[in-house]
């Protein structure tokens, strides 16, 4: 019989084996200073043993804020009293996730003092997450963060903390100032971020080009992505150099044949692009980044509707505004106005917990575009219709089961005077 | 789970202090719940609480915040129909504090 001292956390211990980093190892280390972590790990072991989640959600807000703290408490706190509460505080991160080390040290100090000393850079939302505060420490953490110029992020049915790629800070692909726009939207709509007043969450993610390093298309309701509308800039001298270094076959195999619309050719060792068919996917530019570059007439494409599974399954965002300049203060204001119109229409007619993409799915794109005053455009079509036997007439007013009593129809359209397309 | 007692009547509350049984609600209980939230009830506070209760009576759910803001604006005047006003009355949010004081169920929603 084995006489070794039995571990209290045999299942967690398994997660320490193997060559990869282990959160168990890290948290055990930290637990030497933070006894609540030992209990949190004990609770997790119990969860693994019994296949039961012991965390329950609740609401905890700082004064003046309607969100930003993800509050969790334990339903086995008599067994693990030190881990009775384990709240996460969301903190708005700087644009592009660029910090100086002093700022990072400060966050570490605050986290050490007012939470379990765990920071996540960054959550999927983009925020900095500070984990493991209890009811009291959440307030003291909030106070110290704000005294030092940090602010609390969004949660609940509100504008969520924005996130953007590094953009022009140090990426040559960038087609607009992702950092400035992120800050501008955050500042303009800070009240909507702190005080929920939308049907459900609304996320922006902002990428300087279609490489989409901010993951905007999957992870946000409103991705804003850099693009251009003139020609890809071609430097034939660099093309020649590239061919000399890598060979013609390499260019054919890795650039020409991989263009999704087959609009790029190699003719007599020169790159030729049919720009009218280029979908600005960035592939050729990524491979030959010295020879090719985005065009000069730059702007953004605005998309809408991405989300994870809720009322309907996962969706990626699709095009709302195919091209828009995004350089001047007026351009930025135009975007702010568009967002306001979307929030007003969706806010008025959206159901509780209904993301904007689900709302569009329910009421139809036609109704939605009407409601926000945007003209339809072929580029908004997600895919061609799949059933040739159905001809659409003028779209009709959707009537929705489960709409709250007395709620108005989504759109009061005047039917008179409009001819149905046959 | 918890409870409090006022004038000989016992009120059951859940782990966050919300009334378990909505029908228990009365003005006295509301005053007590407000004190727990550090909210001093003025006429302006009561206006919002009463509105919440009327809405709940009719629709059997707590209003979405946007609808509450609109209802407040319509009933109490346009200068009050905004989120800022509600947060001045209820610093930790109308959903959390005003609903609790009005005896409505705990707002749901995870993240
Ligand atoms: C059944 C229970 C739960 C459900 C259904 C749930 C669901 C979700 C969903 C849908 C998200 C959004 C993910 C995204 O960004 O796309 C999320 C995020 C999050 N959840 Fe949960 N969750 C649950 C339990 C918990 C628990 C127990 C905790 C903590 C103890 C927790 C903490 C968080 C945090 C901190 C985030 C934000 C993560 C980030 O920003 O990257 N959740 N949850
Ligand atoms: S999305 Fe484009 S601009 Fe932004 S960091 Fe990635 S490659 Fe650069
Ligand atoms: S950006 Fe994409 S679509 Fe356009 S030419 Fe290059 S590979 Fe083709």
XYZ file of C-alpha atoms and ligand atoms in Angstrom:
592
model
C 0.000 0.000 0.000
C 1.197 3.444 -0.882
C 2.063 5.473 2.177
C 2.571 8.818 0.388
C 0.611 11.753 1.579
C -2.500 11.909 -0.534
C -3.006 15.036 -2.568
C -6.114 17.019 -1.889
C -6.431 17.828 -5.567
C -5.626 14.684 -7.556
C -7.570 15.727 -10.637
C -6.100 19.211 -10.773
C -2.652 17.675 -10.354
C -3.128 15.924 -13.673
C -3.265 19.332 -15.285
C 0.248 20.038 -14.064
C 1.743 17.160 -15.998
C 3.024 17.500 -19.517
C 5.346 20.027 -21.100
C 2.844 22.861 -21.477
C 2.180 25.767 -19.150
C -0.360 24.965 -16.447
C -2.765 27.336 -14.751
C -2.868 24.923 -11.814
C 0.865 25.246 -11.307
C 0.625 29.017 -11.512
C -2.301 29.325 -9.144
C -0.736 26.952 -6.609
C 2.318 29.166 -6.643
C 0.186 32.260 -6.171
C -1.833 30.541 -3.413
C 1.208 30.783 -1.141
C 0.470 34.514 -0.944
C -3.252 34.401 -1.622
C -4.961 31.799 0.565
C -8.300 32.355 -1.195
C -6.764 30.755 -4.268
C -6.088 27.511 -2.473
C -9.779 27.380 -1.658
C -10.800 28.368 -5.177
C -8.663 25.473 -6.428
C -10.230 23.217 -3.829
C -13.624 24.188 -5.124
C -12.532 23.526 -8.695
C -11.294 20.077 -7.704
C -14.694 19.448 -6.162
C -16.313 20.607 -9.412
C -14.188 18.164 -11.401
C -14.953 15.324 -8.974
C -18.671 15.907 -8.927
C -19.226 17.397 -12.388
C -20.904 20.374 -10.782
C -20.326 24.076 -11.272
C -20.302 25.895 -7.961
C -20.218 29.475 -9.237
C -23.401 31.496 -9.322
C -23.833 34.863 -10.944
C -25.105 38.035 -9.334
C -25.100 41.781 -9.908
C -22.524 44.045 -8.315
C -21.994 47.580 -9.561
C -19.768 50.488 -8.676
C -21.576 53.768 -8.036
C -22.678 55.367 -11.292
C -22.018 52.194 -13.259
C -24.529 49.671 -14.528
C -21.940 47.062 -15.393
C -18.281 46.205 -15.679
C -18.076 43.763 -12.791
C -18.733 40.094 -13.514
C -19.835 39.018 -10.065
C -19.623 35.367 -9.053
C -20.185 33.780 -5.695
C -19.817 30.209 -4.541
C -22.655 27.911 -3.568
C -20.317 25.908 -1.337
C -18.906 28.828 0.591
C -19.269 27.116 3.941
C -16.634 24.688 2.670
C -14.500 27.324 0.964
C -15.229 30.553 2.854
C -12.229 32.481 1.530
C -13.394 31.935 -2.049
C -16.989 32.837 -1.284
C -16.842 35.681 -3.813
C -14.648 35.732 -6.863
C -15.518 38.743 -8.997
C -13.936 39.850 -12.250
C -13.480 43.535 -12.967
C -13.319 44.620 -16.587
C -10.974 47.507 -17.262
C -10.924 49.468 -20.514
C -7.645 48.742 -22.276
C -5.676 51.330 -24.233
C -6.247 51.404 -28.003
C -4.215 48.721 -29.735
C -3.262 47.171 -26.386
C -0.191 49.361 -26.165
C 1.174 49.979 -22.662
C 4.274 51.339 -21.122
C 5.762 49.192 -18.392
C 4.816 51.701 -15.681
C 1.138 51.194 -16.536
C 1.558 47.414 -16.405
C 3.330 47.602 -13.055
C 0.568 49.796 -11.701
C -2.093 47.292 -12.797
C -0.108 44.489 -11.175
C 0.120 46.421 -7.916
C -3.584 47.218 -7.852
C -4.448 43.642 -8.704
C -2.130 42.320 -6.003
C -3.737 44.620 -3.457
C -7.431 44.339 -4.347
C -7.895 41.011 -6.127
C -6.444 37.531 -6.209
C -3.487 38.928 -8.126
C -4.610 37.477 -11.441
C -4.741 39.656 -14.524
C -5.804 38.563 -17.954
C -4.402 40.394 -20.959
C -6.916 40.392 -22.521
C -10.363 38.878 -22.364
C -12.142 38.074 -25.586
C -13.993 41.339 -25.117
C -10.710 43.229 -25.315
C -10.784 44.398 -21.716
C -8.099 43.835 -19.153
C -9.604 41.405 -16.648
C -8.747 41.602 -12.963
C -9.870 38.403 -11.258
C -10.735 37.386 -7.737
C -12.028 40.418 -5.843
C -14.608 40.079 -3.110
C -17.504 42.458 -2.454
C -15.443 45.044 -0.540
C -12.293 44.819 -2.622
C -14.233 45.361 -5.819
C -14.999 48.872 -4.585
C -11.513 49.625 -3.362
C -10.079 48.298 -6.612
C -12.492 50.450 -8.609
C -11.520 53.520 -6.592
C -7.815 53.004 -7.009
C -8.149 52.231 -10.705
C -10.132 55.392 -11.326
C -7.804 57.552 -9.240
C -5.080 56.433 -11.604
C -6.946 57.183 -14.780
C -8.267 53.721 -15.618
C -11.934 53.174 -16.254
C -14.293 50.239 -15.910
C -15.381 48.336 -19.017
C -18.813 47.366 -20.240
C -21.025 44.398 -19.471
C -24.688 43.525 -19.729
C -26.978 45.015 -22.359
C -24.660 47.896 -23.154
C -22.000 49.108 -25.506
C -19.036 46.893 -24.714
C -15.444 47.945 -24.383
C -14.004 48.482 -27.840
C -10.902 46.781 -29.150
C -8.719 47.460 -32.170
C -5.564 46.195 -33.858
C -2.274 48.088 -33.536
C -3.056 49.712 -36.877
C -0.900 52.649 -37.915
C 1.082 52.453 -34.661
C 3.311 49.892 -36.296
C 1.623 48.051 -39.121
C 2.199 49.065 -42.711
C -1.002 47.360 -43.877
C -3.215 49.719 -41.929
C -5.738 51.669 -44.001
C -6.933 54.093 -41.323
C -6.358 55.262 -37.775
C -7.796 52.343 -35.810
C -6.445 53.702 -32.534
C -7.938 57.158 -32.884
C -11.335 55.892 -33.966
C -11.484 53.439 -31.060
C -10.758 56.205 -28.595
C -13.256 58.506 -30.292
C -16.143 56.019 -30.174
C -15.289 55.119 -26.574
C -15.294 58.771 -25.514
C -18.415 59.655 -27.465
C -20.457 56.758 -26.171
C -18.939 56.356 -22.710
C -22.347 56.740 -21.063
C -23.807 53.924 -23.178
C -20.789 51.827 -22.204
C -21.209 52.373 -18.474
C -24.983 52.454 -18.248
C -26.793 49.690 -20.115
C -29.701 50.862 -22.227
C -29.672 48.588 -25.271
C -31.637 45.365 -25.861
C -28.390 43.453 -25.488
C -24.636 43.780 -25.879
C -23.150 45.736 -28.780
C -19.507 45.181 -29.631
C -17.217 47.075 -31.941
C -13.947 45.647 -33.079
C -11.762 47.654 -35.352
C -9.128 46.300 -37.741
C -6.874 48.307 -40.010
C -7.239 45.887 -42.915
C -8.911 42.644 -43.941
C -6.269 40.607 -42.123
C -8.521 41.460 -39.203
C -6.088 41.050 -36.346
C -8.800 42.322 -33.964
C -10.932 39.284 -34.890
C -13.709 41.693 -35.626
C -15.765 39.661 -38.044
C -16.418 36.779 -35.651
C -16.299 38.587 -32.374
C -18.249 41.792 -32.806
C -21.640 43.137 -33.711
C -20.089 45.968 -35.670
C -16.704 45.293 -37.223
C -14.985 48.208 -38.905
C -12.295 47.083 -41.298
C -9.806 49.041 -43.365
C -9.906 48.758 -47.164
C -9.328 50.828 -50.305
C -11.226 51.551 -53.494
C -8.524 52.331 -56.060
C -5.724 50.082 -57.286
C -3.307 47.974 -55.288
C 0.016 49.761 -55.377
C 2.517 47.656 -57.321
C 6.240 48.260 -57.200
C 7.520 46.266 -60.200
C 11.143 46.710 -59.132
C 10.371 44.909 -55.891
C 8.370 42.330 -57.859
C 11.476 41.578 -59.908
C 13.530 41.327 -56.737
C 10.998 38.992 -55.172
C 11.003 36.753 -58.247
C 14.776 36.730 -58.263
C 14.875 35.677 -54.640
C 12.035 33.156 -54.674
C 11.549 32.091 -58.270
C 8.624 32.529 -60.613
C 6.999 29.272 -59.547
C 6.831 30.457 -55.981
C 4.880 33.519 -57.054
C 2.511 31.461 -59.176
C 1.967 28.837 -56.480
C 1.614 31.169 -53.542
C 0.133 34.333 -54.952
C -1.420 33.970 -58.404
C -3.277 30.702 -57.852
C -4.364 31.680 -54.360
C -6.128 34.879 -55.275
C -9.778 34.122 -54.409
C -11.113 35.968 -57.455
C -8.279 35.036 -59.832
C -7.687 38.649 -60.702
C -3.925 38.775 -60.340
C -1.545 37.637 -63.076
C 2.148 37.341 -63.720
C 2.967 38.571 -67.230
C 6.551 38.735 -68.357
C 7.708 38.836 -64.751
C 5.389 41.699 -63.984
C 2.378 41.660 -61.676
C -0.890 42.691 -63.349
C -4.060 43.107 -61.306
C -7.631 43.486 -62.493
C -8.565 45.739 -59.587
C -12.266 45.822 -60.456
C -12.418 42.159 -59.466
C -10.122 42.361 -56.472
C -11.987 41.770 -53.202
C -9.218 43.341 -51.094
C -8.583 40.108 -49.217
C -4.949 41.094 -48.503
C -3.493 37.728 -49.488
C -1.165 38.846 -52.283
C -0.051 41.857 -50.243
C 0.755 39.673 -47.244
C 2.993 37.420 -49.332
C 4.721 40.148 -51.335
C 4.569 42.918 -48.783
C 7.375 44.938 -50.272
C 6.156 44.718 -53.860
C 2.457 45.224 -53.178
C 0.568 47.578 -50.896
C -3.024 48.651 -50.300
C -4.264 51.406 -52.611
C -4.070 55.116 -51.886
C -7.778 55.918 -51.666
C -8.295 54.260 -48.293
C -11.327 53.936 -46.046
C -13.337 51.324 -44.221
C -15.990 48.699 -44.737
C -18.560 48.600 -41.947
C -20.132 45.232 -41.175
C -22.887 44.169 -38.851
C -24.291 41.180 -37.036
C -21.491 38.939 -35.753
C -22.114 37.010 -32.534
C -21.841 33.705 -30.749
C -24.751 31.333 -30.348
C -27.733 32.857 -28.595
C -31.212 32.977 -30.067
C -29.747 31.770 -33.365
C -26.433 30.024 -34.004
C -23.049 31.669 -34.465
C -22.960 34.280 -37.172
C -20.241 36.267 -38.849
C -20.856 39.890 -39.622
C -21.812 40.887 -43.151
C -21.480 44.122 -45.078
C -23.551 47.131 -44.108
C -21.534 49.983 -45.639
C -19.244 48.742 -48.431
C -16.976 51.776 -48.395
C -16.680 54.904 -46.346
C -13.858 57.369 -45.844
C -12.648 57.451 -42.235
C -10.130 60.272 -42.062
C -11.688 63.472 -40.820
C -13.705 64.392 -37.788
C -16.754 64.640 -40.111
C -16.236 61.044 -41.249
C -16.089 59.940 -37.633
C -19.244 61.902 -36.831
C -21.030 60.236 -39.739
C -20.243 56.857 -38.221
C -21.488 58.018 -34.822
C -24.775 59.101 -36.440
C -25.152 55.741 -38.182
C -24.611 53.916 -34.895
C -27.165 56.168 -33.193
C -29.772 55.323 -35.839
C -29.094 51.604 -35.461
C -29.374 51.826 -31.685
C -32.596 53.829 -31.906
C -34.287 51.401 -34.287
C -33.025 48.207 -32.693
C -33.505 49.719 -29.223
C -37.105 50.499 -30.057
C -38.041 47.197 -31.662
C -35.480 44.653 -30.478
C -36.502 42.009 -27.983
C -34.871 41.562 -24.633
C -31.504 39.809 -25.086
C -31.657 40.040 -28.883
C -28.385 40.894 -30.619
C -28.596 43.233 -33.571
C -27.735 40.399 -35.995
C -30.612 38.326 -34.641
C -32.887 41.330 -34.873
C -32.045 41.733 -38.574
C -32.620 38.022 -39.038
C -36.063 38.361 -37.497
C -37.320 41.519 -39.138
C -35.498 41.172 -42.443
C -32.713 43.253 -43.925
C -35.187 45.357 -45.930
C -37.100 46.426 -42.851
C -33.889 47.099 -41.012
C -32.388 49.259 -43.757
C -35.635 51.199 -43.944
C -35.530 51.728 -40.212
C -32.019 53.123 -40.177
C -32.344 55.019 -43.452
C -29.679 53.227 -45.458
C -30.148 52.369 -49.140
C -29.867 48.677 -50.028
C -26.751 47.687 -51.925
C -25.940 44.421 -53.722
C -22.825 44.080 -51.570
C -25.061 43.552 -48.548
C -26.330 40.263 -49.967
C -24.833 37.438 -47.939
C -25.428 34.778 -50.558
C -27.617 34.400 -53.638
C -31.066 33.046 -52.958
C -31.119 29.285 -53.051
C -34.708 28.634 -54.144
C -35.500 29.854 -57.685
C -39.232 29.128 -57.399
C -40.013 31.797 -54.867
C -40.325 35.343 -56.092
C -40.235 37.973 -53.437
C -42.773 40.706 -53.358
C -42.287 43.879 -51.443
C -41.269 42.614 -48.046
C -44.111 42.541 -45.591
C -44.407 43.764 -42.068
C -43.071 41.086 -39.813
C -45.324 40.115 -36.956
C -43.450 38.500 -34.214
C -44.648 35.997 -31.720
C -43.649 36.859 -28.201
C -43.427 40.599 -28.784
C -44.490 42.424 -25.676
C -48.130 43.454 -25.657
C -48.916 46.748 -27.324
C -45.483 46.898 -28.848
C -45.784 48.596 -32.216
C -45.220 46.726 -35.420
C -41.656 46.864 -36.465
C -42.329 49.293 -39.263
C -45.496 51.073 -40.187
C -45.009 50.992 -43.906
C -47.410 52.682 -46.241
C -48.542 49.976 -48.556
C -50.554 52.273 -50.714
C -48.849 53.736 -53.717
C -46.194 51.059 -53.698
C -46.361 48.507 -56.426
C -45.463 45.006 -55.527
C -42.705 43.681 -57.710
C -43.946 40.653 -59.578
C -31.356 33.066 1.627
C -32.281 35.548 4.310
C -35.167 37.398 5.820
C -36.069 40.561 7.682
C -38.864 41.457 10.027
C -40.911 44.649 10.109
C -43.937 45.332 12.303
C -44.197 41.672 13.133
C -44.188 40.498 9.500
C -41.362 38.335 8.171
C -40.090 38.913 4.633
C -38.089 36.184 2.868
C -35.232 37.366 0.673
C -32.887 35.590 -1.706
C -29.106 35.568 -1.356
C -28.878 39.032 -2.908
C -31.568 40.530 -0.736
C -34.393 40.536 -3.297
C -37.871 39.725 -2.036
C -38.709 36.087 -2.716
C -42.432 36.711 -2.652
C -43.469 39.775 -4.628
C -46.847 39.929 -2.948
C -45.138 40.657 0.365
C -44.182 44.077 -0.929
C -45.407 47.212 0.767
C -44.098 50.697 1.402
C -42.490 49.747 4.641
C -40.619 46.864 3.047
C -39.518 49.185 0.241
C -38.114 51.669 2.736
C -36.203 48.854 4.377
C -34.812 47.545 1.065
C -33.811 51.102 0.138
C -31.906 51.508 3.364
C -29.995 48.296 2.628
C -28.997 49.835 -0.709
C -28.046 53.150 0.932
C -30.727 54.912 -1.066
C -32.762 57.640 0.599
C -36.263 57.546 -0.848
C -37.502 60.929 -2.064
C -40.611 61.619 -4.135
C -38.462 61.278 -7.239
C -37.366 57.815 -6.107
C -40.929 56.764 -5.460
C -42.022 57.916 -8.909
C -39.654 55.421 -10.498
C -40.506 52.602 -8.099
C -44.228 53.110 -8.619
C -43.766 53.143 -12.367
C -41.816 49.897 -12.200
C -44.572 48.266 -10.201
C -47.277 49.471 -12.566
C -45.355 48.087 -15.499
C -44.819 44.783 -13.746
C -48.494 44.497 -12.813
C -49.446 44.898 -16.434
C -46.772 42.916 -18.265
C -45.488 40.522 -15.585
C -41.890 41.233 -16.472
C -39.510 43.992 -15.492
C -39.192 46.489 -18.350
C -36.116 46.617 -20.517
C -34.113 49.628 -19.475
C -34.811 51.455 -22.729
C -38.540 51.035 -22.146
C -38.200 52.230 -18.570
C -36.326 55.325 -19.712
C -39.058 56.071 -22.236
C -41.844 55.459 -19.772
C -40.184 57.739 -17.245
C -39.808 60.432 -19.905
C -43.420 60.114 -20.952
C -44.913 60.025 -17.500
C -42.572 62.211 -15.473
C -41.348 64.642 -18.096
C -38.761 64.577 -20.872
C -36.006 66.000 -18.662
C -36.193 62.801 -16.616
C -36.303 60.396 -19.538
C -32.618 59.524 -19.639
C -30.263 57.057 -18.073
C -28.265 59.740 -16.288
C -31.278 60.832 -14.296
C -32.001 57.265 -13.222
C -28.403 56.749 -12.138
C -28.531 59.941 -10.101
C -31.398 58.417 -8.149
C -30.021 54.890 -8.139
C -26.235 55.081 -8.412
C -25.748 51.352 -8.892
C -28.244 51.194 -11.670
C -32.029 51.208 -11.925
C -32.058 47.536 -12.929
C -30.314 46.525 -9.753
C -31.491 48.980 -7.125
C -34.860 50.337 -8.254
C -36.116 46.850 -9.131
C -35.023 45.540 -5.763
C -36.767 48.327 -3.883
C -39.874 47.837 -6.023
C -39.885 44.184 -5.014
C -39.402 42.964 -8.577
C -37.471 39.769 -9.335
C -33.705 39.910 -9.596
C -32.603 41.023 -13.072
C -31.184 38.154 -15.045
C -28.279 38.254 -17.436
C -24.872 36.781 -17.040
C -22.331 38.815 -18.905
C -23.598 28.442 -17.106
C -22.806 29.410 -16.826
C -22.218 30.396 -17.788
C -22.575 30.754 -19.053
C -23.724 30.230 -19.894
C -21.621 31.734 -19.496
C -21.652 32.336 -20.730
C -20.726 33.262 -21.159
C -20.693 33.847 -22.461
C -21.646 33.546 -23.593
C -19.653 34.699 -22.499
C -19.234 35.560 -23.667
C -18.117 34.941 -24.412
C -17.734 35.804 -25.572
O -17.031 36.801 -25.387
O -18.146 35.491 -26.689
C -19.020 34.668 -21.208
C -17.929 35.408 -20.850
C -17.390 35.425 -19.586
N -17.750 34.633 -18.524
Fe -19.212 33.270 -18.515
N -20.716 31.944 -18.498
C -21.037 31.164 -17.437
C -20.393 31.033 -16.244
C -19.320 31.812 -15.890
C -18.603 31.665 -14.641
C -18.904 30.622 -13.599
C -17.641 32.632 -14.628
C -16.583 32.979 -13.593
C -16.407 32.394 -12.439
C -17.756 33.365 -15.866
C -16.984 34.420 -16.206
C -16.964 34.983 -17.444
C -16.073 36.037 -17.824
C -15.031 36.708 -16.935
C -16.342 36.303 -19.171
C -15.658 37.310 -20.036
C -14.521 36.614 -20.714
C -13.860 37.521 -21.700
O -14.191 38.707 -21.755
O -13.014 37.007 -22.418
N -18.783 32.827 -16.596
N -19.682 33.771 -20.403
S -5.576 44.047 -39.132
Fe -4.277 44.735 -40.803
S -3.641 46.770 -40.122
Fe -4.366 45.729 -38.299
S -2.527 44.807 -37.407
Fe -3.527 43.250 -38.721
S -2.452 43.444 -40.668
Fe -2.038 45.316 -39.537
S -6.049 41.379 -52.476
Fe -6.882 39.321 -52.670
S -8.458 39.513 -54.234
Fe -7.155 41.298 -54.424
S -5.605 40.726 -55.927
Fe -4.741 40.272 -53.941
S -5.232 38.118 -53.592
Fe -6.561 38.840 -55.255
